[in-house]
mmCIF file with all atom_site columns, C-alpha atoms and ligand atoms in Angstrom:
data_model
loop_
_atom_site.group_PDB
_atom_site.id
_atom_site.type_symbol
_atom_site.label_atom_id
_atom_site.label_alt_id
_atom_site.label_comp_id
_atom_site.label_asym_id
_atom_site.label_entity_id
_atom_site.label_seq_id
_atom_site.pdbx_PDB_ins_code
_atom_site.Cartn_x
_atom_site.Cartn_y
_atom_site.Cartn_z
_atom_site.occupancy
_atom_site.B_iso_or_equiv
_atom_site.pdbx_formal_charge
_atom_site.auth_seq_id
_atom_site.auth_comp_id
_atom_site.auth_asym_id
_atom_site.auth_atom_id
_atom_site.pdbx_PDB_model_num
ATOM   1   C  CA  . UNK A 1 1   ? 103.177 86.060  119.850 1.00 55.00 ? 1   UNK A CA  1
ATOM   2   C  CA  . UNK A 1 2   ? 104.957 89.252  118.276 1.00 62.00 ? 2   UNK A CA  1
ATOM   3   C  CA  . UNK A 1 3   ? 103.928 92.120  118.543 1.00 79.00 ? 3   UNK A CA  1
ATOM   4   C  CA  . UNK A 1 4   ? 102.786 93.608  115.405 1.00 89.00 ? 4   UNK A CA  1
ATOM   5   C  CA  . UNK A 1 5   ? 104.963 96.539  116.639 1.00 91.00 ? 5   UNK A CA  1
ATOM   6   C  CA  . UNK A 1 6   ? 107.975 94.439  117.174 1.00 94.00 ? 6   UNK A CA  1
ATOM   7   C  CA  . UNK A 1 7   ? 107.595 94.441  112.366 1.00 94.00 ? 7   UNK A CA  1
ATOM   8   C  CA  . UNK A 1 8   ? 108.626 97.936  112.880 1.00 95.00 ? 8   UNK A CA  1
ATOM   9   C  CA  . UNK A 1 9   ? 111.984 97.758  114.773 1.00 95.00 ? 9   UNK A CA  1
ATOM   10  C  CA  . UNK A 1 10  ? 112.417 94.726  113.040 1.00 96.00 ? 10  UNK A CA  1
ATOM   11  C  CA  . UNK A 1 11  ? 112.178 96.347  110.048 1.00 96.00 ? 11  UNK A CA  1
ATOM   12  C  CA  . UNK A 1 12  ? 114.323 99.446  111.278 1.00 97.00 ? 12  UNK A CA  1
ATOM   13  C  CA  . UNK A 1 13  ? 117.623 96.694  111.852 1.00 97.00 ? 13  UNK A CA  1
ATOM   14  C  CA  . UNK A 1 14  ? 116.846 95.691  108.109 1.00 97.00 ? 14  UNK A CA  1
ATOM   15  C  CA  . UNK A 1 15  ? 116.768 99.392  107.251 1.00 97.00 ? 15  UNK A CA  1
ATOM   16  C  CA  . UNK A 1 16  ? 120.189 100.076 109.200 1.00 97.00 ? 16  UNK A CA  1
ATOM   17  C  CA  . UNK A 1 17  ? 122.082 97.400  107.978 1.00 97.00 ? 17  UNK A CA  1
ATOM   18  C  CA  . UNK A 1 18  ? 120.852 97.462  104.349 1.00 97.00 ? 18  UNK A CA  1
ATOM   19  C  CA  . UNK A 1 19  ? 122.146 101.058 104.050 1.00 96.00 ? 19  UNK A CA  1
ATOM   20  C  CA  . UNK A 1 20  ? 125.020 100.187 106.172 1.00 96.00 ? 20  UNK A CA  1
ATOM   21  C  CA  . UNK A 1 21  ? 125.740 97.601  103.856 1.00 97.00 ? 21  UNK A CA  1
ATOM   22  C  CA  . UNK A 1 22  ? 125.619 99.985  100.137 1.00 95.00 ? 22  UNK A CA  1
ATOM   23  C  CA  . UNK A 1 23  ? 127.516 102.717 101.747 1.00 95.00 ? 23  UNK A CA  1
ATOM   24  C  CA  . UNK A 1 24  ? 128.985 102.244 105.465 1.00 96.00 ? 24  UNK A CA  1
ATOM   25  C  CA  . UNK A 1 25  ? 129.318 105.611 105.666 1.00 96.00 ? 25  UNK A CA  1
ATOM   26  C  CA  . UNK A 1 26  ? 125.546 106.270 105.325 1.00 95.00 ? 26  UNK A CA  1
ATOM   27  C  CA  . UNK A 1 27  ? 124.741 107.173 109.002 1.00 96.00 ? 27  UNK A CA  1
ATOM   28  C  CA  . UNK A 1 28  ? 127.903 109.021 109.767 1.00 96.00 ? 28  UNK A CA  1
ATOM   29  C  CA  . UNK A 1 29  ? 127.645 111.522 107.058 1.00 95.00 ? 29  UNK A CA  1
ATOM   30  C  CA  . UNK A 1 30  ? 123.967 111.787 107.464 1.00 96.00 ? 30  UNK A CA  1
ATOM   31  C  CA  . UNK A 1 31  ? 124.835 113.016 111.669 1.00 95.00 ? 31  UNK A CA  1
ATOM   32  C  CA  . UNK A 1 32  ? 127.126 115.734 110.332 1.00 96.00 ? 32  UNK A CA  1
ATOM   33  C  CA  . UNK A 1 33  ? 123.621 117.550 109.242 1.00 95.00 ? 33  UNK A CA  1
ATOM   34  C  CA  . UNK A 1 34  ? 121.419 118.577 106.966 1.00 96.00 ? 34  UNK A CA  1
ATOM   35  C  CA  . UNK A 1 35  ? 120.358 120.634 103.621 1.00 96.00 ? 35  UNK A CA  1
ATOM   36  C  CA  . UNK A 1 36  ? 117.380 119.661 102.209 1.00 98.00 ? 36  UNK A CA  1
ATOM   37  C  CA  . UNK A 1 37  ? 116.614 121.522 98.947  1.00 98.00 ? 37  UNK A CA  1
ATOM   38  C  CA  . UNK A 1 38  ? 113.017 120.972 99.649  1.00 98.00 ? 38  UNK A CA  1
ATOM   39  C  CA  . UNK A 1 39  ? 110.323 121.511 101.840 1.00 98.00 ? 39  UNK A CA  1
ATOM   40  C  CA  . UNK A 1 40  ? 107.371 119.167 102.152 1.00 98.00 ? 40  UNK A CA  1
ATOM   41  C  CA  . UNK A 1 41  ? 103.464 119.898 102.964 1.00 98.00 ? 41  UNK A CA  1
ATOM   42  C  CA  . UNK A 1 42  ? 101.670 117.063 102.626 1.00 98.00 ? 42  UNK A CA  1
ATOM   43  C  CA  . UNK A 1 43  ? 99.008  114.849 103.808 1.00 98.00 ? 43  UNK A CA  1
ATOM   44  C  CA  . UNK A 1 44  ? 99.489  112.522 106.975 1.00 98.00 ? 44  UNK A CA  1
ATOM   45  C  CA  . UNK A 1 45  ? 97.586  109.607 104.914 1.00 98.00 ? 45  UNK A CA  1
ATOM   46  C  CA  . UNK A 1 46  ? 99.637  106.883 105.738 1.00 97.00 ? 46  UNK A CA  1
ATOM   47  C  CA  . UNK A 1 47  ? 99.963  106.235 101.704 1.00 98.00 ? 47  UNK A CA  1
ATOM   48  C  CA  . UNK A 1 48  ? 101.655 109.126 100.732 1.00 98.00 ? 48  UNK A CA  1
ATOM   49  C  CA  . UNK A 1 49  ? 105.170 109.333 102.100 1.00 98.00 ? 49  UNK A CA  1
ATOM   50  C  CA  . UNK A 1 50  ? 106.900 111.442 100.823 1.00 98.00 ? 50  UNK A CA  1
ATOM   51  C  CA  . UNK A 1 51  ? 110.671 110.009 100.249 1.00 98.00 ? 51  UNK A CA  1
ATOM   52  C  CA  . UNK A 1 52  ? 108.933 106.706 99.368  1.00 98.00 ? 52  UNK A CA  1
ATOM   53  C  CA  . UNK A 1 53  ? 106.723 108.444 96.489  1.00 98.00 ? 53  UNK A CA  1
ATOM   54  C  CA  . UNK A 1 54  ? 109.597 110.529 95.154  1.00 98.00 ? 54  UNK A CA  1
ATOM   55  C  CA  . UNK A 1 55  ? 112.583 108.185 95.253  1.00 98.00 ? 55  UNK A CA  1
ATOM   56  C  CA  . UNK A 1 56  ? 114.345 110.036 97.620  1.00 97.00 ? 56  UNK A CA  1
ATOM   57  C  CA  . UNK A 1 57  ? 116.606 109.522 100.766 1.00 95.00 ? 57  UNK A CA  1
ATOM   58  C  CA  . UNK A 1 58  ? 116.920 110.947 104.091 1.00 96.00 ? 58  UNK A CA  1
ATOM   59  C  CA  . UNK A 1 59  ? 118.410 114.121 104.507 1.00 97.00 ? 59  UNK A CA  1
ATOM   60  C  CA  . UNK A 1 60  ? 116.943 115.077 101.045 1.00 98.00 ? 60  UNK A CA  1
ATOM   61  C  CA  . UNK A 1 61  ? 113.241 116.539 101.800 1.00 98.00 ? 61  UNK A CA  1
ATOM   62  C  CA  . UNK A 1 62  ? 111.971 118.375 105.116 1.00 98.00 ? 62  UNK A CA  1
ATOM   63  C  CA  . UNK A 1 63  ? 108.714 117.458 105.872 1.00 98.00 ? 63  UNK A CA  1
ATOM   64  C  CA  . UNK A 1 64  ? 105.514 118.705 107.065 1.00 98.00 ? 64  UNK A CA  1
ATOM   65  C  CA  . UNK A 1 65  ? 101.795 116.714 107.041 1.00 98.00 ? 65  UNK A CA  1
ATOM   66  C  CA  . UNK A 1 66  ? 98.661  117.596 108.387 1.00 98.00 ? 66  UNK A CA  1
ATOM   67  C  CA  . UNK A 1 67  ? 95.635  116.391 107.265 1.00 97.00 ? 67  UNK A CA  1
ATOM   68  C  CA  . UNK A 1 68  ? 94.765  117.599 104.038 1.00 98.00 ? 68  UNK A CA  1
ATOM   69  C  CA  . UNK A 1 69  ? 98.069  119.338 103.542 1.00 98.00 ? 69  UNK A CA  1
ATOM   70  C  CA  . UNK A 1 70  ? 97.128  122.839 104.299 1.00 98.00 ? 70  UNK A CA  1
ATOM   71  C  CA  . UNK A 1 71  ? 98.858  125.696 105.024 1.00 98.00 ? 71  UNK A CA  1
ATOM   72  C  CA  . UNK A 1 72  ? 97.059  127.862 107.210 1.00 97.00 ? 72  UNK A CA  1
ATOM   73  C  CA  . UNK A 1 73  ? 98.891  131.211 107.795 1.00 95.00 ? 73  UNK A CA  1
ATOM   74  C  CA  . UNK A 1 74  ? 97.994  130.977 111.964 1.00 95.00 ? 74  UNK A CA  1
ATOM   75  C  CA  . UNK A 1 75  ? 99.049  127.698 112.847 1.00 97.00 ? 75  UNK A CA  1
ATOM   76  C  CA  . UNK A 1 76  ? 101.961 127.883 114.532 1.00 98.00 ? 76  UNK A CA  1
ATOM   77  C  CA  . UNK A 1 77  ? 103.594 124.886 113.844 1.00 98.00 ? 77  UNK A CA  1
ATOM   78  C  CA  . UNK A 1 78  ? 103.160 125.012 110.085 1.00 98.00 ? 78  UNK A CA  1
ATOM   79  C  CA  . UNK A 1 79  ? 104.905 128.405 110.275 1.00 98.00 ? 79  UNK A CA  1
ATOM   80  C  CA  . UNK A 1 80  ? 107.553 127.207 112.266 1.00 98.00 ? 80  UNK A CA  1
ATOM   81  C  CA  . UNK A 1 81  ? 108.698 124.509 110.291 1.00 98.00 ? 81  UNK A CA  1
ATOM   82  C  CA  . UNK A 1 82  ? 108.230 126.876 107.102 1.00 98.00 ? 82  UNK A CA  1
ATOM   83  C  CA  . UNK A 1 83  ? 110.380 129.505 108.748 1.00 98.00 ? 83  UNK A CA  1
ATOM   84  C  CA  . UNK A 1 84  ? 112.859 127.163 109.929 1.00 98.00 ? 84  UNK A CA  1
ATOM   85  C  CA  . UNK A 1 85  ? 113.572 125.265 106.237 1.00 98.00 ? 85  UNK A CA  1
ATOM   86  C  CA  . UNK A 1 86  ? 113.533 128.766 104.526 1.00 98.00 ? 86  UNK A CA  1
ATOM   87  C  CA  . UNK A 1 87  ? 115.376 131.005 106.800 1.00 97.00 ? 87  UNK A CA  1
ATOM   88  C  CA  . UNK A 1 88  ? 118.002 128.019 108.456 1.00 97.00 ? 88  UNK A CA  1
ATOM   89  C  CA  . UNK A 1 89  ? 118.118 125.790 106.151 1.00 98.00 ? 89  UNK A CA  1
ATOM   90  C  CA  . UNK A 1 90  ? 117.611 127.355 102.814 1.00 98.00 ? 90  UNK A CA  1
ATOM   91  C  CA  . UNK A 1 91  ? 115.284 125.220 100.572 1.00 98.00 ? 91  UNK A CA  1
ATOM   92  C  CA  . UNK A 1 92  ? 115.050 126.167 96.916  1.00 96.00 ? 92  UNK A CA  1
ATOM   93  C  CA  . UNK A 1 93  ? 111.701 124.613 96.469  1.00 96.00 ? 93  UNK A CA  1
ATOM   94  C  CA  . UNK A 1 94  ? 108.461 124.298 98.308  1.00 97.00 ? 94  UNK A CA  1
ATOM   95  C  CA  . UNK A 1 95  ? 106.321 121.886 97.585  1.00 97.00 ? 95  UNK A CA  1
ATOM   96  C  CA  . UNK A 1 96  ? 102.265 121.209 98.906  1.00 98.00 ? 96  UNK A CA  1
ATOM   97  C  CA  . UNK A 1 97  ? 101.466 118.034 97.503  1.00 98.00 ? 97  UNK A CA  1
ATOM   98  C  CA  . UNK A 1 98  ? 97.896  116.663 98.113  1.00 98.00 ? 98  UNK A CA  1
ATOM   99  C  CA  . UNK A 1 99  ? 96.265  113.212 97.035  1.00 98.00 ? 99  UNK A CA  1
ATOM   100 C  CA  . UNK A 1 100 ? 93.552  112.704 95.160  1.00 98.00 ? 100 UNK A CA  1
ATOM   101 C  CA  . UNK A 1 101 ? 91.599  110.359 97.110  1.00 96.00 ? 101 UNK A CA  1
ATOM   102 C  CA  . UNK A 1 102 ? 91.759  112.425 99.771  1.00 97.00 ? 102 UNK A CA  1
ATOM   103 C  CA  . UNK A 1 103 ? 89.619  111.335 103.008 1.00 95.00 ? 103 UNK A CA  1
ATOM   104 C  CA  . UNK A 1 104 ? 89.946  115.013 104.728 1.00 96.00 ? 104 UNK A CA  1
ATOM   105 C  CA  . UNK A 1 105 ? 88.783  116.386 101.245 1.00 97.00 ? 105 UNK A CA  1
ATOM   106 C  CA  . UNK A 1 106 ? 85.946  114.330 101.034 1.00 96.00 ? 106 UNK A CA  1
ATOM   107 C  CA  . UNK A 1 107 ? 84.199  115.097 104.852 1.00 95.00 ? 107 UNK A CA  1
ATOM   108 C  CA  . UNK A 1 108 ? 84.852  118.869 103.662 1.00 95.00 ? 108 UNK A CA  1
ATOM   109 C  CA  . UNK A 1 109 ? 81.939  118.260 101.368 1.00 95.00 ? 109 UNK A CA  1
ATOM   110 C  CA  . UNK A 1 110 ? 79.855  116.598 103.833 1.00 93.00 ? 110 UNK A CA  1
ATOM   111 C  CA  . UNK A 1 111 ? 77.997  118.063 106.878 1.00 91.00 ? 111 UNK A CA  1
ATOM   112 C  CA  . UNK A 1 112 ? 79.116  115.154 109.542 1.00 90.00 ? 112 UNK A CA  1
ATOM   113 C  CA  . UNK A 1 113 ? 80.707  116.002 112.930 1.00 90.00 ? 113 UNK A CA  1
ATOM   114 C  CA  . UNK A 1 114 ? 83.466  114.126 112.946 1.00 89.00 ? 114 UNK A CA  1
ATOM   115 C  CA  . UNK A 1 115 ? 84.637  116.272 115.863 1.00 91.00 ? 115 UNK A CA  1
ATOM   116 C  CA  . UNK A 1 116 ? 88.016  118.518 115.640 1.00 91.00 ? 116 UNK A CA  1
ATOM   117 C  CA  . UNK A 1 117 ? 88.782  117.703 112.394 1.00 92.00 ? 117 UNK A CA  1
ATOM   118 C  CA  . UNK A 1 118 ? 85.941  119.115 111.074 1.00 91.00 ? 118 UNK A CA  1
ATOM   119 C  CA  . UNK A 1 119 ? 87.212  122.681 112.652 1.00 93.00 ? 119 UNK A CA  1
ATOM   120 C  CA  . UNK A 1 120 ? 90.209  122.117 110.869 1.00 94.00 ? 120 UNK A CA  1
ATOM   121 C  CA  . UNK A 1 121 ? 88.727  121.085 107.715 1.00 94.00 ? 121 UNK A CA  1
ATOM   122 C  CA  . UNK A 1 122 ? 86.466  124.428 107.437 1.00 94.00 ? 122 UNK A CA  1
ATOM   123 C  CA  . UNK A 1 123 ? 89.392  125.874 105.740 1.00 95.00 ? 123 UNK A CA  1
ATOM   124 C  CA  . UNK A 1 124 ? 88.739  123.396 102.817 1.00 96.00 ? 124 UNK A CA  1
ATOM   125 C  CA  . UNK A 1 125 ? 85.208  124.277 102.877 1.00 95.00 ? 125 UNK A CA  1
ATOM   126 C  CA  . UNK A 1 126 ? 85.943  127.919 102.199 1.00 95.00 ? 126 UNK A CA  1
ATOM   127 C  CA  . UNK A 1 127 ? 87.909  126.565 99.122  1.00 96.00 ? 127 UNK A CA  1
ATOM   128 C  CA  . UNK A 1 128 ? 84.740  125.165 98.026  1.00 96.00 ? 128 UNK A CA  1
ATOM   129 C  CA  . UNK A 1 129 ? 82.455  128.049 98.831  1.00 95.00 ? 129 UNK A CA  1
ATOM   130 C  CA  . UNK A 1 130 ? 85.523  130.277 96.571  1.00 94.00 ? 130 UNK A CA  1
ATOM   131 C  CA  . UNK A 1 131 ? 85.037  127.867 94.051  1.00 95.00 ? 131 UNK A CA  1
ATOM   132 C  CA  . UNK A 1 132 ? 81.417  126.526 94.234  1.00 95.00 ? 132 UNK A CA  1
ATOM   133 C  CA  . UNK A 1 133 ? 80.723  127.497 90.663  1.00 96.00 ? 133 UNK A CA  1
ATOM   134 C  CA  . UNK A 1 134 ? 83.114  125.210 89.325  1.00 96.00 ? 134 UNK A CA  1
ATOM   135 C  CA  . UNK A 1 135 ? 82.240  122.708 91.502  1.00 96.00 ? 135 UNK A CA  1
ATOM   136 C  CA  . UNK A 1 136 ? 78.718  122.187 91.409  1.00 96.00 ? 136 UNK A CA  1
ATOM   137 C  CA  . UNK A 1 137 ? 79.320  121.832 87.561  1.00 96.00 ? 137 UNK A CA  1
ATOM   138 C  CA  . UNK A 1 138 ? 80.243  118.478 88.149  1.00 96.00 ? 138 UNK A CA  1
ATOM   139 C  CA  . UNK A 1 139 ? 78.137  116.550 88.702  1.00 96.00 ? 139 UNK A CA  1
ATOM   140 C  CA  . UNK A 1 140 ? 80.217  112.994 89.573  1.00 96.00 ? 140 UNK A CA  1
ATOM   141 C  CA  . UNK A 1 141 ? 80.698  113.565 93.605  1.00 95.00 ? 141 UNK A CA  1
ATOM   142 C  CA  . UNK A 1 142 ? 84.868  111.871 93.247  1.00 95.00 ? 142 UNK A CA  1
ATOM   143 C  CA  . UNK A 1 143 ? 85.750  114.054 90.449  1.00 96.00 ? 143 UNK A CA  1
ATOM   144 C  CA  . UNK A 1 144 ? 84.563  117.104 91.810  1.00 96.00 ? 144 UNK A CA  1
ATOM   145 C  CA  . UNK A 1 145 ? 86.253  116.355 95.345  1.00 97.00 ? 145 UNK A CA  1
ATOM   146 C  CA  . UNK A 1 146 ? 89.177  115.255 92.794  1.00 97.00 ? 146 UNK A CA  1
ATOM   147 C  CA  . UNK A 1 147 ? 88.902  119.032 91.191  1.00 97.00 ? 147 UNK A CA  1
ATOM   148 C  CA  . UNK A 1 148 ? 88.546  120.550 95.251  1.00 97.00 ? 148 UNK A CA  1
ATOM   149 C  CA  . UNK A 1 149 ? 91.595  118.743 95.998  1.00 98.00 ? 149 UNK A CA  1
ATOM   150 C  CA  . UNK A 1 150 ? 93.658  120.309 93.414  1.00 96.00 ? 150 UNK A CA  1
ATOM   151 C  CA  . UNK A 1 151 ? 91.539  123.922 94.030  1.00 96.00 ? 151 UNK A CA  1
ATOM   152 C  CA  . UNK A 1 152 ? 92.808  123.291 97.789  1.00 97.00 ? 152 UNK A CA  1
ATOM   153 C  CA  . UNK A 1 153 ? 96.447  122.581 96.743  1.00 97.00 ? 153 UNK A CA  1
ATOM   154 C  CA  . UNK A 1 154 ? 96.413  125.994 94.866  1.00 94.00 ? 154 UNK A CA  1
ATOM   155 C  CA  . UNK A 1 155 ? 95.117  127.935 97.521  1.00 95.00 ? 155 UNK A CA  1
ATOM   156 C  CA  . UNK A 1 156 ? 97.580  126.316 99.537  1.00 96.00 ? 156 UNK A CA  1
ATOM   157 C  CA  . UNK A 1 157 ? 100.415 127.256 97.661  1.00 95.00 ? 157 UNK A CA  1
ATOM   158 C  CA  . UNK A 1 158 ? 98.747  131.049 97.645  1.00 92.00 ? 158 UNK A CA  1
ATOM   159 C  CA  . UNK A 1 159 ? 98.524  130.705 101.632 1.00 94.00 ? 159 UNK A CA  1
ATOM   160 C  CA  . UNK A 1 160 ? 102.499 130.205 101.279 1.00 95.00 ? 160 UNK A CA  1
ATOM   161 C  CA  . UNK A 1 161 ? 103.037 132.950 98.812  1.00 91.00 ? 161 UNK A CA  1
ATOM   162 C  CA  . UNK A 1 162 ? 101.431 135.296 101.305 1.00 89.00 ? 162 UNK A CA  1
ATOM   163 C  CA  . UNK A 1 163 ? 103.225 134.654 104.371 1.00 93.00 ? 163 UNK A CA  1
ATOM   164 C  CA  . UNK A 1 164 ? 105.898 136.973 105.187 1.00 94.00 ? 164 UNK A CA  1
ATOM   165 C  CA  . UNK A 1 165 ? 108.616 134.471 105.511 1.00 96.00 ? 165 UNK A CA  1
ATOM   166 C  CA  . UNK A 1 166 ? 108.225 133.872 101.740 1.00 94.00 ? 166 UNK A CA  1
ATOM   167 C  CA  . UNK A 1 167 ? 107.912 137.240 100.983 1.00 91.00 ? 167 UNK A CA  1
ATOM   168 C  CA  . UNK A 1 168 ? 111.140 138.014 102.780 1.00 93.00 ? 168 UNK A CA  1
ATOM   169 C  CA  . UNK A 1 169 ? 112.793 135.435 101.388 1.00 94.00 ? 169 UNK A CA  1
ATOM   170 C  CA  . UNK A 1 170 ? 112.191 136.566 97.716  1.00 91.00 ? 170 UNK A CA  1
ATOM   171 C  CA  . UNK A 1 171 ? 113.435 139.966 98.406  1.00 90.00 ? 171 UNK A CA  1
ATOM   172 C  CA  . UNK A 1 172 ? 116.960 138.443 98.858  1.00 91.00 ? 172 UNK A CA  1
ATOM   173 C  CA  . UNK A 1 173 ? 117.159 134.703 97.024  1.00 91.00 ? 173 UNK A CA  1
ATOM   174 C  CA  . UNK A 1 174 ? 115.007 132.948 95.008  1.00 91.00 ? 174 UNK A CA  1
ATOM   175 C  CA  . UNK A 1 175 ? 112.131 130.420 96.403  1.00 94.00 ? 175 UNK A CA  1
ATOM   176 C  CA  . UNK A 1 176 ? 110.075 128.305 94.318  1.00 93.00 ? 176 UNK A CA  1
ATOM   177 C  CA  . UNK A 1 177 ? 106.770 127.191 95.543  1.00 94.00 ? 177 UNK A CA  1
ATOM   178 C  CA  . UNK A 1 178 ? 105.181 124.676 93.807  1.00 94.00 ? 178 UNK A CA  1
ATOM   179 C  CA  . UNK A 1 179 ? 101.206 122.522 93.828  1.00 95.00 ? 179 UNK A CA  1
ATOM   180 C  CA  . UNK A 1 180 ? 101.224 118.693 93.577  1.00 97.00 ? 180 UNK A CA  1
ATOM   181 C  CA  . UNK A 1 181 ? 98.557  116.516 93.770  1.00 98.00 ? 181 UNK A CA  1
ATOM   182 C  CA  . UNK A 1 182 ? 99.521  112.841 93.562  1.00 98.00 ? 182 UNK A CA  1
ATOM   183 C  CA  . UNK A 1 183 ? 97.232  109.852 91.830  1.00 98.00 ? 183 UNK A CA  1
ATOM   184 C  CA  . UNK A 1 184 ? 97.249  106.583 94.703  1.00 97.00 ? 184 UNK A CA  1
ATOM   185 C  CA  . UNK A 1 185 ? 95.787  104.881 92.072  1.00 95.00 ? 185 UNK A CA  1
ATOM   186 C  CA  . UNK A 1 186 ? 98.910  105.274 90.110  1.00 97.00 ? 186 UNK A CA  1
ATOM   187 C  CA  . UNK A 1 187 ? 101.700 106.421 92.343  1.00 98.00 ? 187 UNK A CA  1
ATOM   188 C  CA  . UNK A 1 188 ? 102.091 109.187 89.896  1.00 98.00 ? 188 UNK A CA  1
ATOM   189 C  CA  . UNK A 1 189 ? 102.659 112.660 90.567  1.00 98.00 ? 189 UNK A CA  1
ATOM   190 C  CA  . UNK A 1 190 ? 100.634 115.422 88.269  1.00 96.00 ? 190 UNK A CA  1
ATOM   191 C  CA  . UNK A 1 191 ? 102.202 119.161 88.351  1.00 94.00 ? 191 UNK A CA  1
ATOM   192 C  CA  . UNK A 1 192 ? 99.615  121.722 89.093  1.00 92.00 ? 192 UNK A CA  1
ATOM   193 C  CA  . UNK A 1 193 ? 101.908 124.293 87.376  1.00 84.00 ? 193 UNK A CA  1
ATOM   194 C  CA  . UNK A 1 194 ? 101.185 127.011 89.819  1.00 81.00 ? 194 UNK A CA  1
ATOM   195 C  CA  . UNK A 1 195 ? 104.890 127.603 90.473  1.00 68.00 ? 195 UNK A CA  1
ATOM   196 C  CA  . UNK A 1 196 ? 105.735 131.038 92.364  1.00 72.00 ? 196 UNK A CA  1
ATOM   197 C  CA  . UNK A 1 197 ? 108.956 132.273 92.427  1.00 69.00 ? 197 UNK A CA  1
ATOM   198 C  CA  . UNK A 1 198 ? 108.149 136.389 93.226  1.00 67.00 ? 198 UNK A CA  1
ATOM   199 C  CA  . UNK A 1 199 ? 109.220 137.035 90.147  1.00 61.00 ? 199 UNK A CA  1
ATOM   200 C  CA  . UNK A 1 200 ? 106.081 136.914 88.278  1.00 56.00 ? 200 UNK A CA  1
ATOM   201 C  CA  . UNK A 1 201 ? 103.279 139.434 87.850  1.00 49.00 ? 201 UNK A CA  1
ATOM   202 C  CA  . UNK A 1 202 ? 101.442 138.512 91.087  1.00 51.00 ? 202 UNK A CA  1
ATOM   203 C  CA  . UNK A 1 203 ? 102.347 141.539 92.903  1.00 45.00 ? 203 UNK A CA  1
ATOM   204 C  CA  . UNK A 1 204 ? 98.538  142.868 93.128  1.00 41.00 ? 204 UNK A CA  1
ATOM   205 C  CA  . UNK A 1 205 ? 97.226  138.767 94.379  1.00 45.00 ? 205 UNK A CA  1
ATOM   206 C  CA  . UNK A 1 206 ? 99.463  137.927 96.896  1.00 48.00 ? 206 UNK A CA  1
ATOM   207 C  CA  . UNK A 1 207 ? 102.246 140.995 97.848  1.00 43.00 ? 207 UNK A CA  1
ATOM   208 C  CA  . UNK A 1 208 ? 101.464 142.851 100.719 1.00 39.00 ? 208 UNK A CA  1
ATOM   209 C  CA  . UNK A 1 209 ? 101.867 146.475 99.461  1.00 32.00 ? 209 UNK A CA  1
ATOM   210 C  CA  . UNK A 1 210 ? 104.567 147.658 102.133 1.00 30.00 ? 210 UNK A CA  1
HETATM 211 CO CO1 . LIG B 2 .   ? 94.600  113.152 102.540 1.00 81.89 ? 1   LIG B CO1 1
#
């Protein structure tokens, strides 16, 4: 019997060789390095990858997923990957992209213990209790964890704008930060439009008055 693990490195010599085969150069110019233009915060839900959902290759998009794509200003590894692709390796873009459908959105609204993720997910919840106005306006429970899920994106995005490796970054370049939320239903992206780029009037929201 295989093992259902063996599909994976079976799949990974299809992988190599179909590349291999297009361009035989592929792997060779892909170990001289890398320069992403973008960075990625997404989801870990196994179905939203994000070079599969965007068309893109390797060596095009640095990513980062948690669950429920957030961007929490303490955690450590969040900021070290977002230092790391803005100071080192100079991405134009950042992008948090969440999902509607989202399974960490949806226990946010609930009261379960589910056990650490629940910690982690409190952050959502305080997106909610931000927002609860809106919110409890709707009465269909999916469309209003649909709405949180884009209201968590955005807050995201402001999380980003806040930190000082963003802010440091716009004094010298620019940085665009940008709020996704993509449909599984339809494998389509929809554009938030809550681009930052430092250059707009949002010095009282999210600059730090030095
Ligand atoms: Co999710």
């Amino acid at each position: 019997m295989i093992e259902s693990y063996n599909k994976l490195i079976q799949g990974n010599k299809i992988f190599a060789e179909t590349k291999k085969f297009s361009d035989p150069e592929y792997f060779k110019k892909l170990s001289l390095g890398q320069t992403p233009d973008y960075l990625w915060i997404g989801c870990s839900d196994s179905r939203v990858p994000a070079n599969e959902i965007t068309n893109t290759q390797s060596g095009e998009i640095f990513v980062h997923r948690n669950i429920a794509n957030l961007a929490i200003t303490t955690d450590m590894n969040m900021l070290s990957v977002l230092e790391y692709a803005v100071r080192y390796l100079k991405v134009k873009h950042i992008i948090v992209c969440g999902h509607y459908g989202c399974g960490g959105v949806k226990a946010s609204m609930t009261n379960e213990l589910h056990g650490l993720v629940d910690q982690w997910l409190s952050n959502i919840k305080d997106v909610y209790a931000k927002n609860a106005a809106e919110l409890e306006n709707i009465a269909d429970i999916d469309e209003r964890a649909d709405r949180l899920t884009e209201l968590n994106v955005i807050q995201q995005v402001r999380n980003l704008a806040k930190t000082t490796i963003v802010q440091r970054a716009w004094k010298e370049r620019e940085l665009h930060l940008h709020g996704w939320v993509y449909g599984i239903n339809s494998g389509l992206i929809k554009d938030l439009c809550v681009i930052h780029d430092g250059q707009e009037d949002i010095d009282a929201i999210y600059r730090y008055k030095i």
